[in-house]
XYZ file of C-alpha atoms in Angstrom:
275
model
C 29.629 83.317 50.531
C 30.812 86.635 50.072
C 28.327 89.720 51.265
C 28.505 93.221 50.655
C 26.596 94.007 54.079
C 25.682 97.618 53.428
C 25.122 99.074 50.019
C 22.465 101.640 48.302
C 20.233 102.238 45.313
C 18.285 105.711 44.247
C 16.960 107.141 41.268
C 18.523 110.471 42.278
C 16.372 112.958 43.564
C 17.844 116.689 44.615
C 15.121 117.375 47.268
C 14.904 113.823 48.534
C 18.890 112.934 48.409
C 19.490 116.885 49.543
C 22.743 115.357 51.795
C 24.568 114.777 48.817
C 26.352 118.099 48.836
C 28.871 120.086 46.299
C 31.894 117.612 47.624
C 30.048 114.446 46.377
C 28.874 115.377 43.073
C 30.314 111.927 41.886
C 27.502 110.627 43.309
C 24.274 112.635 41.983
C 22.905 110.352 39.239
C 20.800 107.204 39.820
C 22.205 103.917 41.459
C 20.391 100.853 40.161
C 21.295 96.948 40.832
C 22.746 96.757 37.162
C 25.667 98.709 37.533
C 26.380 97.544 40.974
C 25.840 93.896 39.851
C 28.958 94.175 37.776
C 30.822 95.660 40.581
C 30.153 92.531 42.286
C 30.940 90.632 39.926
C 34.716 92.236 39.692
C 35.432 92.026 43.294
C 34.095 88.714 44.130
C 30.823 89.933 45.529
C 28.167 86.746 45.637
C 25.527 89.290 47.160
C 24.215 92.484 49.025
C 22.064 94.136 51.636
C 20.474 97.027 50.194
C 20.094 99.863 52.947
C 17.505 102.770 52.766
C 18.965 106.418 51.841
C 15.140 107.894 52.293
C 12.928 108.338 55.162
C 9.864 107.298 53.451
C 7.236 103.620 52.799
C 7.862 104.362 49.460
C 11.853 104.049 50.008
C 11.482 100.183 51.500
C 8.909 99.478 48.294
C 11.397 100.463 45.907
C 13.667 98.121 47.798
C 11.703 95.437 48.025
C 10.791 95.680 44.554
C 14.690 95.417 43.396
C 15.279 92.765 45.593
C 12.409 90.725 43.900
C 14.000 91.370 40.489
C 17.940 91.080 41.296
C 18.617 87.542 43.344
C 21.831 89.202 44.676
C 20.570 91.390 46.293
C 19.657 88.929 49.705
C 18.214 91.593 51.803
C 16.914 94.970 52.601
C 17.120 96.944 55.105
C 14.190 99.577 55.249
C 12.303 102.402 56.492
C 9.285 102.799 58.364
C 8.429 105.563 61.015
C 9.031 103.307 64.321
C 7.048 106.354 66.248
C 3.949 105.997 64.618
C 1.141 105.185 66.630
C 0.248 102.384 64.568
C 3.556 100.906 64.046
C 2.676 97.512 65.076
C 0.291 97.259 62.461
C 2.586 98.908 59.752
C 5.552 96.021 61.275
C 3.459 93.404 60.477
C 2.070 94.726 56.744
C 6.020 93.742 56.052
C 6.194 90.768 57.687
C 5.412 88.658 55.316
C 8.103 90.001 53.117
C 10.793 87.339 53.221
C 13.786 89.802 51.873
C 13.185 92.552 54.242
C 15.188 92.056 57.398
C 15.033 94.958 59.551
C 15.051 98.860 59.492
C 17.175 101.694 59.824
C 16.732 105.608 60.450
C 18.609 108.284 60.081
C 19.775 109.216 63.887
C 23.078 110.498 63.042
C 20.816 113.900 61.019
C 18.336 114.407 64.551
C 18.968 117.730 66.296
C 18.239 115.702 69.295
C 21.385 113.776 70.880
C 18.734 111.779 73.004
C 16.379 111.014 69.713
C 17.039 107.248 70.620
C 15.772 107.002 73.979
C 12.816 109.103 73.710
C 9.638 107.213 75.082
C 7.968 107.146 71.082
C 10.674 105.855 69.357
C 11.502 103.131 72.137
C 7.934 102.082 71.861
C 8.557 101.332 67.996
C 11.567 99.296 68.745
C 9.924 97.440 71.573
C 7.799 95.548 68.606
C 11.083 94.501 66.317
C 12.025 91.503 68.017
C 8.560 89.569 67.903
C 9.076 89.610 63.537
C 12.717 88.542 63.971
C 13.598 92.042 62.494
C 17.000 93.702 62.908
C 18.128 97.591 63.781
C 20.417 99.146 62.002
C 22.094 101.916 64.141
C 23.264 105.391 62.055
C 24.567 107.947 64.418
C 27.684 110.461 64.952
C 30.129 109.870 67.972
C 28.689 112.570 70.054
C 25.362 110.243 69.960
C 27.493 106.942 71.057
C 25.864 108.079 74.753
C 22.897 107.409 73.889
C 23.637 104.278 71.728
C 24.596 102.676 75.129
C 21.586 103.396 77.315
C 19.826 102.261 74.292
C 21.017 98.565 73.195
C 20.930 98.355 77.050
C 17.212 98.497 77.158
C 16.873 95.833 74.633
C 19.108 93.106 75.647
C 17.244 90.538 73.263
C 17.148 92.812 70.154
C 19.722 92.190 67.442
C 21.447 95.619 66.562
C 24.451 96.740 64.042
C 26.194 99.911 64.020
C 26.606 100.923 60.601
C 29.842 102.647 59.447
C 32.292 102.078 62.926
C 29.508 105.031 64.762
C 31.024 107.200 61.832
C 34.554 108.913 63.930
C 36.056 111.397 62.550
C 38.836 110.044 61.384
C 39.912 113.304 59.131
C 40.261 115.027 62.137
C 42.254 111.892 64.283
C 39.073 111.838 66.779
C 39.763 108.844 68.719
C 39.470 108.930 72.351
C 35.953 109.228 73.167
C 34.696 107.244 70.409
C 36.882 104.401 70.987
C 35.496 104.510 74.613
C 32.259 104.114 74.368
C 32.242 102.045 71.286
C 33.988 99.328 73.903
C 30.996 99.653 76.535
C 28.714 98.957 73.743
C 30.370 96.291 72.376
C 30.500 94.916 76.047
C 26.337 93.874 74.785
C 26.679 90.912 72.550
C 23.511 91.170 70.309
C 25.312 94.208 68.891
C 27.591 93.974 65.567
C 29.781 96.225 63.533
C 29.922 97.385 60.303
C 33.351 97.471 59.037
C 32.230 100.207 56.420
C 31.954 103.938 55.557
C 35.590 104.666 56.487
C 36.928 106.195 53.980
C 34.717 108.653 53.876
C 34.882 109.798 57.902
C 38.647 110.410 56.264
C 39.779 112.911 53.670
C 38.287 112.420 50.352
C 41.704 113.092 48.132
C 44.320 111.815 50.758
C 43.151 109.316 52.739
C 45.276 106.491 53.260
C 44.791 102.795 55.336
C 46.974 103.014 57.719
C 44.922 106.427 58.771
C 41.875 103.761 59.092
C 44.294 101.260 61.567
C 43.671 102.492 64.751
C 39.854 102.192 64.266
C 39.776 98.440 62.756
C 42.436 97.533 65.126
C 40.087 98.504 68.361
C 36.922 97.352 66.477
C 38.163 93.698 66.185
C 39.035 93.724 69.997
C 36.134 94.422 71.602
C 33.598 93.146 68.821
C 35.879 90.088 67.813
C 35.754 88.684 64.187
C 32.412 86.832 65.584
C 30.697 90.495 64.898
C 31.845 92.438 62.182
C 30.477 92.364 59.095
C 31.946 93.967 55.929
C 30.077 96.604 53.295
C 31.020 98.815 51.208
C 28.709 101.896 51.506
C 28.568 101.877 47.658
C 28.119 104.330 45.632
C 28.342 106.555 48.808
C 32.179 105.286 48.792
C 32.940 106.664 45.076
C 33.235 110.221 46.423
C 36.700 108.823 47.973
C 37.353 105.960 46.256
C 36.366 102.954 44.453
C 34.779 99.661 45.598
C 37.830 97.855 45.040
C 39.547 100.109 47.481
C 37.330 99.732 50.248
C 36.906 95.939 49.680
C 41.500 95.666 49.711
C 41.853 97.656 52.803
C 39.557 95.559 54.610
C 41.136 92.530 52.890
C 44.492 93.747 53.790
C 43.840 94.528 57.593
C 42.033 90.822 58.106
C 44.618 88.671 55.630
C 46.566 87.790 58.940
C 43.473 86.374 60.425
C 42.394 82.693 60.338
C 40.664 81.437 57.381
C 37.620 81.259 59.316
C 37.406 84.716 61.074
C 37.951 86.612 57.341
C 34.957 84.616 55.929
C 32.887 85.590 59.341
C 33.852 89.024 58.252
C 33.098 89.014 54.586
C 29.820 87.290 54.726
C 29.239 84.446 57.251
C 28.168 87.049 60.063
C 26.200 89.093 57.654
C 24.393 85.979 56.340
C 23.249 84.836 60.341
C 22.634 88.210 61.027
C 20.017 88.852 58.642
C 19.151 85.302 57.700
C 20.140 86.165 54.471
């Protein structure tokens, strides 16, 4: 099976979807599982995890609710505020809630490099692992610091780092990134998303061989055992198209066995969220 690990849906909102600046215009109109259904269906696509793009309850609803009414969309990855004195109780309102596999939030937009490993948040996190739910990891490369200390303190937790930690490949940032993105890896319950790259490039000139360097060092340290593929749709339209994003990834694995490219494209996605 085929799985688009990391994708999005809005009814587009200036205030709430304020990131979405002047250069991705493309992208300020609504999102829905209709459109992106026949996306999948072009590019081979059998299903998705939907990902939240806003900080609010009302955000993982809306998810949930799509996920109910489209079958291929297998998961969703939500929001909740995991420093909320209560969020034990909130955690387990959602338990029961078979297609929602785990939570994300938005690190990589906190003023505070440290956001992860402050003594609230932790707390939150502490509770994940009793409903089987995964963390999705957003952050910048300056935050990869923190990152580490982090998935250190829970060793039992299942984490993915969405986008490749987001380098900055436009400006050929390598070094440091690639450094700590290898102690990381070094902790096996965390996985890679092989997605959001052509973005971290230039919009109009990006090419794959620009993205090489990156996917060649993230299948060394994280193997083909831990990446996952996604396509950051319709976040990915502002540089491309999903049939892009899907071929370079295609094109970089196609010297792989048969079965580390379908442990890429789906297999790893599918065990890690019990899709």
């Amino acid at each position: 099976m085929t799985i688009d690990s990391h994708q999005h849906f809005w009814k587009y909102n200036p205030e709430s979807h304020a990131w979405i600046d002047d250069a991705m215009t493309t992208i300020r109109r609504d999102f829905l599982p209709s459109e992106l259904k026949s996306v999948c269906i072009e590019n081979g696509i059998d299903g998705c995890v939907a990902v939240q793009a806003d900080q609010t309850l009302a955000e993982t609803d809306f998810l949930l609710d799509l996920a109910q009414r489209h079958d291929f969309i297998k998961g969703v990855v939500g929001w909740a505020d995991l420093r909320d004195k209560n969020v034990d109780e909130i955690l387990e309102s959602y338990a029961s809630h078979k297609k929602l596999k785990g939570w994300r939030h938005v690190v990589q937009e906190e003023p505070d490099t440290n956001f992860l490993l402050r003594p609230d948040f932790l707390r939150g996190i502490s509770y994940l692992e009793k409903y089987g739910f995964t963390y999705d990891i957003l952050v910048f490369p300056h935050q990869l610091g923190a990152v580490l200390e982090f998935v250190k303190r829970f060793p039992h937790q299942k984490f993915v780092i969405d986008h490749v930690a987001k380098p900055y490949i436009k400006d050929s940032f390598y070094e440091g990134w690639a450094v700590l993105m290898k102690a990381i890896a070094q902790h096996e319950n965390v996985y890679c998303k092989v997605s959001g790259m052509i973005t971290e490039a230039d919009y109009n000139s990006w090419t794959p061989e620009q993205l090489h360097p990156y996917l060649h060092h993230i299948l060394e340290i994280f193997g083909s055992e831990r990446l996952m593929f996604g396509s950051d749709w319709p976040v990915c339209l502002v540089a491309g198209n999903y049939g892009q994003v899907k071929a370079v990834i295609m094109d970089f694995i196609s010297g792989l066995g048969e079965n580390d490219q379908n442990r890429i494209m789906g297999g790893n996605a599918v065990a890690f969220y019990r899709l």
